[in-house]
Short mmCIF file of C-alpha atoms and ligand atoms in Angstrom, two decimals:
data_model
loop_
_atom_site.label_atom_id
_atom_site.label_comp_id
_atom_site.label_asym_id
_atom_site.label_seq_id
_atom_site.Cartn_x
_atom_site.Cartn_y
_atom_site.Cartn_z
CA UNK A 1 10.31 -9.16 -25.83
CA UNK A 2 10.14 -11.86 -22.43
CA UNK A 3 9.73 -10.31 -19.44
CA UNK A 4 9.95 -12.55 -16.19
CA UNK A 5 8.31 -11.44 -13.03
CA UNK A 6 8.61 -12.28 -10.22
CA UNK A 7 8.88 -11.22 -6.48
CA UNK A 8 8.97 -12.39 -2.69
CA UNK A 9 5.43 -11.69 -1.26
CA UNK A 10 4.12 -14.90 -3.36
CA UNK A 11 2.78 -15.17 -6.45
CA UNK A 12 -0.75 -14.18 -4.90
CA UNK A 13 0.39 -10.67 -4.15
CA UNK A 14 -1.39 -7.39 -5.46
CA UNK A 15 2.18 -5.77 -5.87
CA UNK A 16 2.65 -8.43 -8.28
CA UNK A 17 -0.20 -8.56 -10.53
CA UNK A 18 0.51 -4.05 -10.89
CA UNK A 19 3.91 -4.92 -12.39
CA UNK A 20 2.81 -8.05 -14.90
CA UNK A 21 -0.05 -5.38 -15.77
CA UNK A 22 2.62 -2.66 -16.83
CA UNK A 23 5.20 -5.65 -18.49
CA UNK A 24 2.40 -6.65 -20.84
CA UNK A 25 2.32 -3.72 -22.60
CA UNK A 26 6.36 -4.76 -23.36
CA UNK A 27 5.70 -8.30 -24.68
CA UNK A 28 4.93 -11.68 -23.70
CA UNK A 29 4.98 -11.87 -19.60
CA UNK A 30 5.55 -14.77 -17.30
CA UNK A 31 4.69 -15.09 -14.11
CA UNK A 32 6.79 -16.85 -11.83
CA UNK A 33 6.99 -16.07 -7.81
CA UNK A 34 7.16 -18.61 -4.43
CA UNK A 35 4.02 -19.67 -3.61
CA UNK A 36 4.09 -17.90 -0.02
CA UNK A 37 5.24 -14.76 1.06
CA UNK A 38 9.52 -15.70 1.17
CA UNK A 39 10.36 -11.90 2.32
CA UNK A 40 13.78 -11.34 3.56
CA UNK A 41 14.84 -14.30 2.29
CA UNK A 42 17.92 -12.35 0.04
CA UNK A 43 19.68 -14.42 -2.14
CA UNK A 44 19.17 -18.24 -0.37
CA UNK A 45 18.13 -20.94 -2.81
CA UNK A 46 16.94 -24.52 -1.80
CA UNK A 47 19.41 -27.18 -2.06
CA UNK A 48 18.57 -29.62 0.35
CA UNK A 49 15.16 -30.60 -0.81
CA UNK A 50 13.38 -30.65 -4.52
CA UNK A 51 11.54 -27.82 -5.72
CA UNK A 52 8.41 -28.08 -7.77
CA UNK A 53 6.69 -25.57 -10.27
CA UNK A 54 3.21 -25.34 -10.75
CA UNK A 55 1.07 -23.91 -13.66
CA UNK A 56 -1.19 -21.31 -11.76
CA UNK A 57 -3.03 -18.66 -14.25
CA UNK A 58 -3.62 -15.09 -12.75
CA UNK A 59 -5.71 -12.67 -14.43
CA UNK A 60 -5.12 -13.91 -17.63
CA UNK A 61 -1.31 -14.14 -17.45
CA UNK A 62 0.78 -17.41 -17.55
CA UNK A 63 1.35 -17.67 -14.11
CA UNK A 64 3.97 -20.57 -12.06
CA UNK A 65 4.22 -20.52 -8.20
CA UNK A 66 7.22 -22.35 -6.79
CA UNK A 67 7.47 -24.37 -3.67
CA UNK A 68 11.17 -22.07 -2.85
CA UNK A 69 12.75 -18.97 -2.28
CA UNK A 70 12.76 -15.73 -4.34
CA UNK A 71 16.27 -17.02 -6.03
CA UNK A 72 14.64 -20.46 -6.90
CA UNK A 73 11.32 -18.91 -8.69
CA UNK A 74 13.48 -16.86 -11.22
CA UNK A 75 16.17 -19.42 -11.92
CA UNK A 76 13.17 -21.67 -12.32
CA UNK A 77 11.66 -19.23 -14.78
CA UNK A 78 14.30 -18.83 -16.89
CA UNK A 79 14.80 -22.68 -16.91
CA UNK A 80 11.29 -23.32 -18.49
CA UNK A 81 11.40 -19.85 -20.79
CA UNK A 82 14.38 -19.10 -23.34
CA UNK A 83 15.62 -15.75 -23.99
CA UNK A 84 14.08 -14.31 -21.30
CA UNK A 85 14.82 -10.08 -22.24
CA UNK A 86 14.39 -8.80 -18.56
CA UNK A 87 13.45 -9.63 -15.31
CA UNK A 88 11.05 -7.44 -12.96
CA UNK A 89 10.75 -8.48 -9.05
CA UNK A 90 7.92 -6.70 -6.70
CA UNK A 91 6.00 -4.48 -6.38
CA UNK A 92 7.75 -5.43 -2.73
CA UNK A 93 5.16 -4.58 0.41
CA UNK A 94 8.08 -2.85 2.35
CA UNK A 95 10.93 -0.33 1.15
CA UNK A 96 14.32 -2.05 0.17
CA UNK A 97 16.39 0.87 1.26
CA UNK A 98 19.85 0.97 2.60
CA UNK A 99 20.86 -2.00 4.50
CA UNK A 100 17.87 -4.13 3.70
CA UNK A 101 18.97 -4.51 -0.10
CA UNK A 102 21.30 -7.11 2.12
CA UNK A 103 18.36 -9.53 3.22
CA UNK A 104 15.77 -8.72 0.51
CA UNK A 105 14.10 -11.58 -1.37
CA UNK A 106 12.71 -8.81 -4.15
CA UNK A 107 16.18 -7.89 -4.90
CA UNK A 108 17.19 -11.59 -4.52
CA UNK A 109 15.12 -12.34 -7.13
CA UNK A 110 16.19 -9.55 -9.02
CA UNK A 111 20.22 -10.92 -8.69
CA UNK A 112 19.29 -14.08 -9.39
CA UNK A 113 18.76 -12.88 -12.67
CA UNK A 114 21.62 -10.74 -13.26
CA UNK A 115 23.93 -13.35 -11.83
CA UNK A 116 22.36 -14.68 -15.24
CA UNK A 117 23.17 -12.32 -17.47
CA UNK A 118 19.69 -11.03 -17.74
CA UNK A 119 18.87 -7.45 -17.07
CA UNK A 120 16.72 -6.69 -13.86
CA UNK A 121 14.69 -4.45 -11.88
CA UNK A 122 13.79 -4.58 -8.46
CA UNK A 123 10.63 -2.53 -7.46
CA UNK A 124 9.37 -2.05 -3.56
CA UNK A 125 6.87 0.18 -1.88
CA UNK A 126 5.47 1.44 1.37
CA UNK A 127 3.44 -0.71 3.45
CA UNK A 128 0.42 1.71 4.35
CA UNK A 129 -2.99 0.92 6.33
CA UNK A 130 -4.86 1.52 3.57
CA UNK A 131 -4.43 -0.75 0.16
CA UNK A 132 -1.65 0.89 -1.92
CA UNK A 133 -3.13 2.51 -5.22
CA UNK A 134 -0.92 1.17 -7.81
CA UNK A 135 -2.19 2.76 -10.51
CA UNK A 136 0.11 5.87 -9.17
CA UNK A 137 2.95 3.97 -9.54
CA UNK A 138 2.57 2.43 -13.27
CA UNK A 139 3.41 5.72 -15.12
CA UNK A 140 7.03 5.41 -13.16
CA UNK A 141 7.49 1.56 -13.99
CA UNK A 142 7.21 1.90 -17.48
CA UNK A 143 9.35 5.00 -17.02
CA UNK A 144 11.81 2.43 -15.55
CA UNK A 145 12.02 -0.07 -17.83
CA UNK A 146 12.46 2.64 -20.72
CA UNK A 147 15.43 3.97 -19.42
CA UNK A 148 16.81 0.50 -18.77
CA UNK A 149 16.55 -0.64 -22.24
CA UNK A 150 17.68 2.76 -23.36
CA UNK A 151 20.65 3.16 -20.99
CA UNK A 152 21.11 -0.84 -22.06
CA UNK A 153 24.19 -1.44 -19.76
CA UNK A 154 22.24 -1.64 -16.42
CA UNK A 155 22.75 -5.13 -15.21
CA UNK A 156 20.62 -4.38 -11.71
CA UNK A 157 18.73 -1.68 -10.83
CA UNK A 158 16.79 -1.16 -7.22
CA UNK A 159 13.93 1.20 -7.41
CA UNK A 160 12.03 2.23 -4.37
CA UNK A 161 8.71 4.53 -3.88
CA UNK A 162 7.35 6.79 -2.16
CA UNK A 163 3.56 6.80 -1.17
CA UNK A 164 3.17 9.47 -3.58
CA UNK A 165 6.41 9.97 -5.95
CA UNK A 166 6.79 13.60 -7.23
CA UNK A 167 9.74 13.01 -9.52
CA UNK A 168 12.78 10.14 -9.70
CA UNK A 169 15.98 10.28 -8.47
CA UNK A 170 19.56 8.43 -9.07
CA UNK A 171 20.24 7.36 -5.66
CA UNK A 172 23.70 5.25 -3.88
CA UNK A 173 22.62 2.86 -1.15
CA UNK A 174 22.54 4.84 2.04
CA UNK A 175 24.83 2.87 4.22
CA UNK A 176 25.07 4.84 7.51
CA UNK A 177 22.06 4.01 9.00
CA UNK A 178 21.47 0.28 10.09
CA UNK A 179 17.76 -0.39 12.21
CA UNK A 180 17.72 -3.77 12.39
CA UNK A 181 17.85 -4.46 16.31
CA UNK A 182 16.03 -7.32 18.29
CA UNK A 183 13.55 -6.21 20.96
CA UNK A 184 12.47 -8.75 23.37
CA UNK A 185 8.77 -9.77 24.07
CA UNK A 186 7.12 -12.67 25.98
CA UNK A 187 4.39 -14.86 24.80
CA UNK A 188 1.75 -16.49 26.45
CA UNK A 189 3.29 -18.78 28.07
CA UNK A 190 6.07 -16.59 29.47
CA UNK A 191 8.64 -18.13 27.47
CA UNK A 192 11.13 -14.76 26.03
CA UNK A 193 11.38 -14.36 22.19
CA UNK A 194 12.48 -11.90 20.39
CA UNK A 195 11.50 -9.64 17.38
CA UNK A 196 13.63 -7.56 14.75
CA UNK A 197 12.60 -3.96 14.64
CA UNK A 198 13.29 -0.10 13.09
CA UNK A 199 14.32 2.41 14.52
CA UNK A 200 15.93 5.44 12.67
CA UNK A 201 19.34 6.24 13.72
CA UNK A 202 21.20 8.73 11.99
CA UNK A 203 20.67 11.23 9.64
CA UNK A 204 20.16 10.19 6.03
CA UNK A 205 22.40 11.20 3.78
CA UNK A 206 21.51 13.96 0.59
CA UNK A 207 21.67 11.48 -2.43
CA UNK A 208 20.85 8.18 -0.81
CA UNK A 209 18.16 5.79 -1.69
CA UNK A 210 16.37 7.03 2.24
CA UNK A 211 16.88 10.56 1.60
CA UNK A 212 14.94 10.33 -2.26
CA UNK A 213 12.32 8.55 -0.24
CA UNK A 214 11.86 10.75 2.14
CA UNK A 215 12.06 13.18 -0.18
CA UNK A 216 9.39 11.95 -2.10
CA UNK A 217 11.48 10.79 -5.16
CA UNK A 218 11.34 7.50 -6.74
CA UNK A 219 14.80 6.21 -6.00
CA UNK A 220 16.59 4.42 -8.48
CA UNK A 221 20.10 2.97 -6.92
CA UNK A 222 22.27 0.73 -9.42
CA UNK A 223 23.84 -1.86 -7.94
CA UNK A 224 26.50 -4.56 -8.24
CA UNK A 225 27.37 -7.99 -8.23
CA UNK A 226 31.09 -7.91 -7.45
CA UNK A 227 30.93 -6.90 -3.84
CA UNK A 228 34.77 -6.03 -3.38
CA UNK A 229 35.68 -2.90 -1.67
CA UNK A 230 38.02 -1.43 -4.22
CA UNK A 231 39.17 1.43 -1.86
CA UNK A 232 40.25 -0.75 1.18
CA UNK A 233 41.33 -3.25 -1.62
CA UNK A 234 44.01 -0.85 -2.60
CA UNK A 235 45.09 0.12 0.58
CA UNK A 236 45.32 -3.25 1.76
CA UNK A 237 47.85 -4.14 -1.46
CA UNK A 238 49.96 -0.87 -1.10
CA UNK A 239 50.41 -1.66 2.92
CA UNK A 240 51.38 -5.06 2.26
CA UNK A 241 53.68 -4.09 -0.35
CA UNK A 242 55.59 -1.30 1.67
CA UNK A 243 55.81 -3.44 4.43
MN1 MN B 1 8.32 -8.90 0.63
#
């Protein structure tokens, strides 16, 4: 079995090297992630410019970091390695919850590979003060990828964890609650700029990817590459027909 990894932090990052340490005990692993941190990058790939991929070994795995975006490292990756069986992108510094499964390069990477046909798991974490014990989370990623290859029919899955996961959970994306929001600041020379920020806002929702974290679940959200909204899609058709 070929597992890809890959992620947004860079190739560099400790979230990384947890998940190619869990992957090897699946098969032969590849490495291949943007050489600097491309987070919230989503889906972009580089089209204006060339991209280059380096040979950069990490621990003992074959490792590649890519002058590009999330996107670019695994379409890269699965260029240079046939057959690749399943693609895993983190361990993301930062929860890709609710709205920011829109403008995350871990899940980018992820969709890059299912827009390839090839199975793929996206896996993010909480940013704490302290450096995050991974070992916590390795039972749960091999967890993970068993039920992907036994379920078999999972194109994309988003997984999210707490800081210390008592049990997983099926989750929807919650959609309700939306904290990105631009506070302004001044820098030293008085000129304004501006910086996104998070703010809870609503209530989460019982079932959502938020509410299993804050539960203390590991959430596991499926989710799709055909973005239509069937509902409205309907109504739309049925009110144009009538009228
Ligand atoms: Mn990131």
């Amino acid at each position: 079995m070929r597992i890809l990894v890959s992620n947004d932090d860079g190739v560099y990052s400790p979230g990384i090297h947890a998940l190619a340490r869990v992957a090897q005990g699946y098969g032969d692993v590849r490495l291949v992630a943007p050489d600097v941190e491309q987070s919230a990058m989503g889906h972009a790939i580089t089209v204006r410019r060339p991209l280059h991929y380096h040979r950069t070994p990490i621990e003992g795995i074959e490792a590649y970091r890519v002058d590009g975006t999330p996107a670019d490292a695994v379409a890269l990756g699965t260029h240079h390695w046939d057959k690749v069986d399943l693609v895993v992108s983190g361990i993301n510094l930062g929860l890709n919850i609710g709205h920011n499964i829109w403008h995350s390069g871990t899940v980018g990477a992820a969709k890059q590979a299912a827009f390839l046909g090839i199975p793929a798991i996206a896996f993010s974490g909480p940013v704490d003060e302290d450096p995050i014990d991974y070992a916590v989370y390795e039972p749960y990623i091999r967890e993970v990828i068993d039920l992907m290859l036994d379920i078999g029919d999972l194109p994309l899955l988003n997984v999210n964890f707490p800081i210390a996961p008592k049990g997983m959970r099926w989750t929807r994306q919650s959609v309700r609650h939306y904290d990105g929001y631009l506070i302004p600041g001044e820098d030293p020379k008085g000129r304004t700029h501006y910086w996104f920020s998070e703010e809870p806002r609503e209530q989460v929702e019982e079932g959502t990817d938020r509410w299993a974290i804050e539960q203390g679940f590991v959430s596991l959200n499926p989710i799709r590459l055909d973005l239509t909204d069937d509902l409205r899609l309907e109504r739309a058709l049925r009110k144009t027909q009538r009228h």
